[in-house]
Amino acid sequence: MDDPSGDTFIGRLWRLPTTPARRGRPSRLDVDTVVSTAVRLADNDGLDGAALPRVADELGVTAMSLYRHVGSKQELLQLMVDAASEPPSLAPAGIAWRDGLRRWAGELRDLYRRRPWIPRVPIYRTPSGPHQIAWLEHGFDHLADTRLDWGDKLGALTLLSGFVRQSALLNEELAEGRPPGQPQADGEREYSRVLGELIDSANFPHTAAMLASAVLDSAEPESEDSDFSHGLELVLDGLAARISA
């Protein structure tokens, strides 16, 4: 199958056949070898561990030789994300749209927990790889029996995936900023205490009212999970209102 877009990156992403070089020795590398090596390094050491020079060292080649297979640093990152984003499991037949999307979002969150480097990759272009399209297909399947048109379905999945991605990033970054060993709930209580001493109701009436409500002081030990579930249900509530409109 030829690349229908004429885009070399799309061809690599979908592993479409290419015309072999006519001169020189055939390379012992291919896209799969380079990408799988980079994913393994990122799993072990984060994105910094999957820099092109490190990947080249691991493969015993020069960094320049990798460009024949991945094009650029940005392209390698996108290839890594798709390769590492294993599609979600099949949902039970007949599952309601809300339960299906809750499951879909939970599996995406689990992926980001296993591979926290994925949401840190900048989105240079619209997700287009086979694994990413599989995620999209599963999401569409959960919305198939709703009254939403295609624009609403695509918008709903974009919003939902963005929520999961941002939630994963926020939790990772907040954890990095807390003192070692401090639980999230303790960090939120300390945040509430400090702000409570700084903020006055005359200048910040709504924020002062939020702090006075003690909503942060009552954070549960597993507040990362409860925060995610609460935010997810808010997103799904909005989608439910759209579906029933």
CSV table of C-alpha atoms in Angstrom, one decimal, residues 15-230:
chain,number,residue,atom,x,y,z
A,15,ARG,CA,5.0,1.2,8.4
A,16,LEU,CA,4.1,1.5,4.8
A,17,PRO,CA,6.6,-0.1,2.3
A,18,THR,CA,9.2,2.2,0.9
A,19,THR,CA,11.4,2.0,-2.2
A,20,PRO,CA,14.7,0.5,-1.3
A,21,ALA,CA,17.8,2.6,-1.8
A,22,ARG,CA,19.6,1.7,-5.0
A,23,ARG,CA,23.1,2.3,-3.7
A,24,GLY,CA,25.1,1.5,-0.6
A,25,ARG,CA,24.9,-1.3,1.8
A,26,PRO,CA,21.4,-2.0,3.3
A,27,SER,CA,20.9,-0.7,6.7
A,28,ARG,CA,20.7,-3.1,9.6
A,29,LEU,CA,18.2,-0.8,11.3
A,30,ASP,CA,14.6,-0.1,10.6
A,31,VAL,CA,11.9,2.0,12.1
A,32,ASP,CA,10.7,-0.7,14.5
A,33,THR,CA,14.1,-1.3,15.9
A,34,VAL,CA,14.8,2.4,16.5
A,35,VAL,CA,11.4,3.2,18.0
A,36,SER,CA,11.3,0.1,20.2
A,37,THR,CA,14.7,0.9,21.6
A,38,ALA,CA,13.7,4.5,22.2
A,39,VAL,CA,10.5,3.4,24.0
A,40,ARG,CA,12.5,1.0,26.2
A,41,LEU,CA,14.9,3.8,27.2
A,42,ALA,CA,12.0,6.2,27.9
A,43,ASP,CA,10.3,3.5,30.1
A,44,ASN,CA,13.5,3.1,32.1
A,45,ASP,CA,14.8,6.7,32.2
A,46,GLY,CA,12.1,9.1,31.0
A,47,LEU,CA,12.2,11.2,27.9
A,48,ASP,CA,15.8,12.4,28.6
A,49,GLY,CA,16.9,8.8,28.4
A,50,ALA,CA,15.5,8.5,24.9
A,51,ALA,CA,17.4,11.4,23.3
A,52,LEU,CA,18.8,10.6,19.9
A,53,PRO,CA,22.4,10.3,21.0
A,54,ARG,CA,21.4,7.8,23.7
A,55,VAL,CA,19.3,5.8,21.3
A,56,ALA,CA,22.2,5.8,18.8
A,57,ASP,CA,24.7,4.6,21.5
A,58,GLU,CA,22.3,1.8,22.5
A,59,LEU,CA,22.1,0.6,18.9
A,60,GLY,CA,25.9,1.1,18.3
A,61,VAL,CA,25.4,3.6,15.5
A,62,THR,CA,25.9,7.4,15.0
A,63,ALA,CA,23.0,9.7,15.8
A,64,MET,CA,23.0,11.0,12.2
A,65,SER,CA,22.3,7.5,10.9
A,66,LEU,CA,19.0,7.5,12.8
A,67,TYR,CA,17.6,10.3,10.7
A,68,ARG,CA,17.2,7.9,7.8
A,69,HIS,CA,14.6,6.0,9.8
A,70,VAL,CA,12.9,8.6,12.0
A,71,GLY,CA,13.4,11.9,10.2
A,72,SER,CA,13.8,14.2,13.2
A,73,LYS,CA,13.7,14.3,17.0
A,74,GLN,CA,10.1,15.4,16.9
A,75,GLU,CA,9.1,12.6,14.6
A,76,LEU,CA,10.8,10.0,16.8
A,77,LEU,CA,8.8,11.3,19.8
A,78,GLN,CA,5.5,10.9,17.8
A,79,LEU,CA,6.5,7.4,16.6
A,80,MET,CA,7.3,6.5,20.2
A,81,VAL,CA,4.0,7.7,21.5
A,82,ASP,CA,2.0,5.7,19.0
A,83,ALA,CA,4.1,2.6,19.5
A,84,ALA,CA,3.7,2.8,23.3
A,85,SER,CA,0.0,3.6,23.3
A,86,GLU,CA,-1.4,0.1,23.4
A,87,PRO,CA,-5.1,0.2,22.4
A,88,PRO,CA,-7.7,-0.2,25.2
A,89,SER,CA,-9.2,-3.6,25.9
A,90,LEU,CA,-12.6,-4.5,24.4
A,91,ALA,CA,-15.5,-3.3,26.5
A,92,PRO,CA,-18.4,-5.7,27.3
A,93,ALA,CA,-21.1,-5.8,24.7
A,94,GLY,CA,-24.0,-3.5,25.3
A,95,ILE,CA,-22.1,-1.3,27.8
A,96,ALA,CA,-23.8,2.1,28.3
A,97,TRP,CA,-22.0,5.1,26.7
A,98,ARG,CA,-21.2,6.6,30.1
A,99,ASP,CA,-19.8,3.4,31.6
A,100,GLY,CA,-17.8,2.8,28.4
A,101,LEU,CA,-16.2,6.3,28.3
A,102,ARG,CA,-15.5,6.0,32.1
A,103,ARG,CA,-13.7,2.8,31.3
A,104,TRP,CA,-11.9,4.3,28.3
A,105,ALA,CA,-10.7,7.3,30.3
A,106,GLY,CA,-9.5,5.0,33.1
A,107,GLU,CA,-7.5,2.8,30.7
A,108,LEU,CA,-5.9,5.9,29.2
A,109,ARG,CA,-5.0,7.1,32.7
A,110,ASP,CA,-3.5,3.7,33.5
A,111,LEU,CA,-1.4,4.0,30.3
A,112,TYR,CA,-0.1,7.3,31.5
A,113,ARG,CA,0.7,5.9,34.9
A,114,ARG,CA,2.7,3.0,33.4
A,115,ARG,CA,4.4,5.4,31.0
A,116,PRO,CA,4.4,8.9,32.5
A,117,TRP,CA,6.7,10.1,29.7
A,118,ILE,CA,3.9,9.9,27.1
A,119,PRO,CA,1.8,12.9,28.2
A,120,ARG,CA,5.1,14.9,28.5
A,121,VAL,CA,5.6,14.6,24.7
A,122,PRO,CA,4.6,17.8,23.0
A,123,ILE,CA,1.7,17.4,20.5
A,124,TYR,CA,3.4,18.5,17.3
A,125,ARG,CA,0.6,17.3,15.0
A,126,THR,CA,-2.8,15.6,15.1
A,127,PRO,CA,-2.6,12.0,16.4
A,128,SER,CA,-2.5,9.8,13.3
A,129,GLY,CA,-0.9,6.5,14.1
A,130,PRO,CA,-2.6,3.1,14.2
A,131,HIS,CA,-2.6,2.8,17.9
A,132,GLN,CA,-3.9,6.3,18.4
A,133,ILE,CA,-6.6,5.8,15.8
A,134,ALA,CA,-7.6,2.6,17.7
A,135,TRP,CA,-8.2,4.6,20.8
A,136,LEU,CA,-10.3,7.0,18.8
A,137,GLU,CA,-12.3,4.1,17.3
A,138,HIS,CA,-13.0,2.6,20.7
A,139,GLY,CA,-14.2,6.0,21.9
A,140,PHE,CA,-16.5,6.4,18.9
A,141,ASP,CA,-17.9,2.9,19.6
A,142,HIS,CA,-19.1,4.0,23.0
A,143,LEU,CA,-20.9,7.0,21.5
A,144,ALA,CA,-22.3,5.1,18.5
A,145,ASP,CA,-25.9,4.8,20.0
A,146,THR,CA,-26.1,8.4,21.1
A,147,ARG,CA,-27.7,11.3,19.3
A,148,LEU,CA,-24.4,13.2,18.9
A,149,ASP,CA,-23.3,14.1,15.4
A,150,TRP,CA,-19.7,13.4,14.3
A,151,GLY,CA,-18.5,16.9,15.3
A,152,ASP,CA,-19.8,16.4,18.9
A,153,LYS,CA,-18.4,12.9,19.1
A,154,LEU,CA,-15.0,14.1,18.0
A,155,GLY,CA,-15.2,17.1,20.3
A,156,ALA,CA,-16.2,14.9,23.3
A,157,LEU,CA,-13.3,12.5,22.8
A,158,THR,CA,-10.9,15.4,22.4
A,159,LEU,CA,-12.1,17.0,25.6
A,160,LEU,CA,-12.0,13.7,27.5
A,161,SER,CA,-8.5,12.7,26.3
A,162,GLY,CA,-7.3,16.2,27.1
A,163,PHE,CA,-8.7,16.0,30.6
A,164,VAL,CA,-7.0,12.7,31.2
A,165,ARG,CA,-3.7,13.9,29.8
A,166,GLN,CA,-3.7,17.1,31.8
A,167,SER,CA,-4.7,15.3,35.0
A,168,ALA,CA,-1.7,12.9,34.6
A,169,LEU,CA,0.7,15.8,33.9
A,170,LEU,CA,-0.7,17.8,36.9
A,171,ASN,CA,-0.3,14.9,39.3
A,172,GLU,CA,3.2,14.2,38.1
A,173,GLU,CA,4.4,17.8,38.4
A,174,LEU,CA,2.7,18.4,41.8
A,175,ALA,CA,4.4,15.2,43.1
A,176,GLU,CA,7.7,16.5,41.9
A,177,GLY,CA,7.2,19.8,43.7
A,178,ARG,CA,6.2,18.3,47.0
A,179,PRO,CA,8.8,17.4,49.7
A,180,PRO,CA,9.9,13.7,49.3
A,181,GLY,CA,7.4,11.4,50.9
A,182,GLN,CA,4.6,14.0,51.5
A,183,PRO,CA,1.2,12.7,50.5
A,184,GLN,CA,-1.0,14.8,48.2
A,185,ALA,CA,-3.6,15.3,50.9
A,186,ASP,CA,-1.0,16.8,53.2
A,187,GLY,CA,0.3,19.1,50.4
A,188,GLU,CA,-3.2,20.3,49.8
A,189,ARG,CA,-3.8,21.1,53.5
A,190,GLU,CA,-0.5,23.0,53.6
A,191,TYR,CA,-1.5,24.9,50.5
A,192,SER,CA,-4.8,25.8,52.1
A,193,ARG,CA,-3.2,27.0,55.3
A,194,VAL,CA,-0.6,29.2,53.6
A,195,LEU,CA,-3.2,30.8,51.2
A,196,GLY,CA,-5.6,31.3,54.1
A,197,GLU,CA,-3.1,33.5,55.8
A,198,LEU,CA,-2.5,35.6,52.6
A,199,ILE,CA,-5.9,36.0,51.0
A,200,ASP,CA,-8.5,38.5,52.2
A,201,SER,CA,-12.1,38.3,51.3
A,202,ALA,CA,-12.2,41.9,50.1
A,203,ASN,CA,-9.9,41.4,47.1
A,204,PHE,CA,-10.5,37.6,46.5
A,205,PRO,CA,-14.0,36.9,47.8
A,206,HIS,CA,-14.6,33.7,45.9
A,207,THR,CA,-11.2,32.2,46.6
A,208,ALA,CA,-11.5,33.2,50.3
A,209,ALA,CA,-14.9,31.4,50.4
A,210,MET,CA,-13.4,28.3,48.9
A,211,LEU,CA,-10.7,28.2,51.5
A,212,ALA,CA,-13.1,28.9,54.3
A,213,SER,CA,-15.2,25.9,53.1
A,214,ALA,CA,-12.3,23.6,54.1
A,215,VAL,CA,-12.6,21.7,50.9
A,216,LEU,CA,-8.8,21.2,50.7
A,217,ASP,CA,-8.5,20.4,54.4
A,218,SER,CA,-10.8,17.4,54.0
A,219,ALA,CA,-8.7,15.9,51.2
A,220,GLU,CA,-8.8,12.1,51.3
A,221,PRO,CA,-5.6,10.1,51.5
A,222,GLU,CA,-6.3,8.8,48.0
A,223,SER,CA,-7.1,12.3,46.8
A,224,GLU,CA,-5.4,11.8,43.4
A,225,ASP,CA,-7.9,9.1,42.5
A,226,SER,CA,-10.8,11.0,44.0
A,227,ASP,CA,-9.8,14.2,42.2
A,228,PHE,CA,-9.6,12.3,38.9
A,229,SER,CA,-13.0,10.6,39.4
A,230,HIS,CA,-14.7,13.9,40.4
